[in-house]
PDB file of C-alpha atoms in Angstrom:
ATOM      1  CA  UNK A  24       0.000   0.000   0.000  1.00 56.00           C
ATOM      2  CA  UNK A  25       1.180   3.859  -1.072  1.00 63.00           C
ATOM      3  CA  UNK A  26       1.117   6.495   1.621  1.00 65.00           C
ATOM      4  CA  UNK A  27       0.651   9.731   0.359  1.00 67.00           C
ATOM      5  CA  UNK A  28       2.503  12.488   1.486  1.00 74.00           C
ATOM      6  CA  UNK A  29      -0.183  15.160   3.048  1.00 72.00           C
ATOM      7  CA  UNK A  30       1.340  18.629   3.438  1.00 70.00           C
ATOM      8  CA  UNK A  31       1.496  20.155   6.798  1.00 74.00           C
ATOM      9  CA  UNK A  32      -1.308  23.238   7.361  1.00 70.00           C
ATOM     10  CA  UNK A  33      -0.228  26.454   7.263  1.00 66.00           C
ATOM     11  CA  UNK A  34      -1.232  30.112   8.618  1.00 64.00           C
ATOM     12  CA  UNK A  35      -3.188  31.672   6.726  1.00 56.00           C
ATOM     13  CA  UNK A  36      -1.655  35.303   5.740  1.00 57.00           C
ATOM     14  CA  UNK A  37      -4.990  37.309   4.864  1.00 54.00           C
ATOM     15  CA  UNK A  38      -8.073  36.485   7.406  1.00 54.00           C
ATOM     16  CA  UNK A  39     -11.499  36.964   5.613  1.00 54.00           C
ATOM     17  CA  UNK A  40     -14.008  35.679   8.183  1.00 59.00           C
ATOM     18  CA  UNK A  41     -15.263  39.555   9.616  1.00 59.00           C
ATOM     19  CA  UNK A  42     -18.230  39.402   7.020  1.00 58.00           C
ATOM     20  CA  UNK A  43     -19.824  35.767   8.274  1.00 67.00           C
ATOM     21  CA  UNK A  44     -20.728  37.970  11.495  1.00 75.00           C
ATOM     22  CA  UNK A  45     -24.687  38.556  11.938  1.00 80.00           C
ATOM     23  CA  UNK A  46     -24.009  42.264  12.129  1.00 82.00           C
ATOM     24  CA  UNK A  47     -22.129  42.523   9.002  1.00 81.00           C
ATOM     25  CA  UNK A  48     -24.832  40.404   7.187  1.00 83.00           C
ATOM     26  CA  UNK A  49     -27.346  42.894   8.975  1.00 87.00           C
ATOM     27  CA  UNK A  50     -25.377  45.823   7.292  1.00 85.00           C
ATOM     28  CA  UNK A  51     -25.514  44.095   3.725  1.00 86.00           C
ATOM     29  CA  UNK A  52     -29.071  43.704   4.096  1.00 89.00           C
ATOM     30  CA  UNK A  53     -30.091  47.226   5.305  1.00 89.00           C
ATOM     31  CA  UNK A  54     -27.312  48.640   2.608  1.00 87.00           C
ATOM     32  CA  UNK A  55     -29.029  46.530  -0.198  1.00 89.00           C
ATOM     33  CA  UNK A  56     -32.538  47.751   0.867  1.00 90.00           C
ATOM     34  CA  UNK A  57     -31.659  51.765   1.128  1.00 87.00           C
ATOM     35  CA  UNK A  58     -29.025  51.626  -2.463  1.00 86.00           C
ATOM     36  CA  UNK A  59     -30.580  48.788  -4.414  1.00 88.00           C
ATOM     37  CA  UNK A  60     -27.152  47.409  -4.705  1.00 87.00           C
ATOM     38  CA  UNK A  61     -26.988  43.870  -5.017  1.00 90.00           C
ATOM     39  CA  UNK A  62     -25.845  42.306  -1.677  1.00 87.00           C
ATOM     40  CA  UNK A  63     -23.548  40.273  -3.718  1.00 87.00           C
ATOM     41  CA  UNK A  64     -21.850  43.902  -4.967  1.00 88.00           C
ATOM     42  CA  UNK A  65     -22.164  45.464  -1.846  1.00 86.00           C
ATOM     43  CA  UNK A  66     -19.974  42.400  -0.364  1.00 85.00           C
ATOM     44  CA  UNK A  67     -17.435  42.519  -3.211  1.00 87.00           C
ATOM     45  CA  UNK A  68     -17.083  46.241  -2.528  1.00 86.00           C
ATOM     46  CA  UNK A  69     -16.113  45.295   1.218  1.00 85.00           C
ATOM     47  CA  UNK A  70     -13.832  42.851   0.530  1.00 85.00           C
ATOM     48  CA  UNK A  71     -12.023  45.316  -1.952  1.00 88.00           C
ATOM     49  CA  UNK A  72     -12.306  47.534  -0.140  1.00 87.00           C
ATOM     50  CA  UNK A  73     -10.469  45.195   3.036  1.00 86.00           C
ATOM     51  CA  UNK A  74      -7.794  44.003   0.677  1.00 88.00           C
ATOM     52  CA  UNK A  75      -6.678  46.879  -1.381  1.00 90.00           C
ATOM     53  CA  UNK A  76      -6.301  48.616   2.130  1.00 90.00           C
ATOM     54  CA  UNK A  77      -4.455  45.918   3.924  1.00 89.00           C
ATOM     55  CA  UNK A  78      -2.002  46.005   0.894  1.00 90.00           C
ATOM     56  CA  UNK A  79      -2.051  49.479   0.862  1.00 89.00           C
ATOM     57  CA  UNK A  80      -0.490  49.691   4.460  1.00 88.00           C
ATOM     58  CA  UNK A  81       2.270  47.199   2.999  1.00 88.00           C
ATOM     59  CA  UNK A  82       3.535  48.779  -0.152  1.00 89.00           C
ATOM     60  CA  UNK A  83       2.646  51.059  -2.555  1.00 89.00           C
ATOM     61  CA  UNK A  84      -0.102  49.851  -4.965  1.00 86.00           C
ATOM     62  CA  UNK A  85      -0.024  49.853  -8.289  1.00 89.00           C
ATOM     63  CA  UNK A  86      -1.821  52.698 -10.420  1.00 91.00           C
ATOM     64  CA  UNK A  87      -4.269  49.761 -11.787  1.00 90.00           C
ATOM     65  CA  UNK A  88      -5.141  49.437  -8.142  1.00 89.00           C
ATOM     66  CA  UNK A  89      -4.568  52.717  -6.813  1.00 91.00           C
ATOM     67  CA  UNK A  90      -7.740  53.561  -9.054  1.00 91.00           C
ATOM     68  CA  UNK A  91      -9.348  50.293  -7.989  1.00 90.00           C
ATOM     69  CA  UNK A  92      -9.593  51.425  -4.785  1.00 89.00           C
ATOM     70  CA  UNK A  93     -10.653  55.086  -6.251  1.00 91.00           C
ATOM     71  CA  UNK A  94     -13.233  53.145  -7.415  1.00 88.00           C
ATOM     72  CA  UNK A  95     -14.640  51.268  -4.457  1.00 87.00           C
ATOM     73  CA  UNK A  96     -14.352  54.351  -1.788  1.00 87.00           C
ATOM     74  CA  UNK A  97     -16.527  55.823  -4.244  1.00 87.00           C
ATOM     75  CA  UNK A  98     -19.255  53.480  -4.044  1.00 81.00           C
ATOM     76  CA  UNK A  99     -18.275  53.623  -0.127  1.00 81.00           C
ATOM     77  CA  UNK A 100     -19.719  57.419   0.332  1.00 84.00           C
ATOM     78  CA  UNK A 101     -23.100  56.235  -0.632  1.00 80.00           C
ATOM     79  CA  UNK A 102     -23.744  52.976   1.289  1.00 76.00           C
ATOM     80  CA  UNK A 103     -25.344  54.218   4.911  1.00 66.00           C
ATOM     81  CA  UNK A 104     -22.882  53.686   7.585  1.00 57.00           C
TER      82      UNK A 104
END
């Protein structure tokens, strides 16, 4: 009989699990009702929003995601806080 060689876990280095919180999924919900954004978009636009940031803080971004982010903080000034 083969054994197979399983790799060993590792950390992860980005943690996405702040939207699976009732509160967030609150927030999508009342965002989607007062925009009409889809909740799907509005979720996208947090996680962009999350990433580009986080990378942000580590290096410079590129201009293809400097105006990424452009793009998301936009969207950002209209969703009800």
């Amino acid at each position: 009989m083969q054994t197979m060689n399983v790799p060993k876990k590792r950390a992860a280095t980005e943690h996405h699990s702040f939207w699976l919180r009732p509160d967030t999924m609150r927030y999508i919900r009342q965002a989607n009702k007062l925009t009409r954004i889809p909740q799907g978009q509005i979720l996208q636009l947090i996680l962009d929003y999350f990433r580009l940031t986080r990378r942000q803080k580590d290096r410079e971004l590129t201009p293809d995601e400097r105006s990424q982010l452009d793009y998301v903080e936009f969207f950002l000034r209209i969703l009800p806080l």
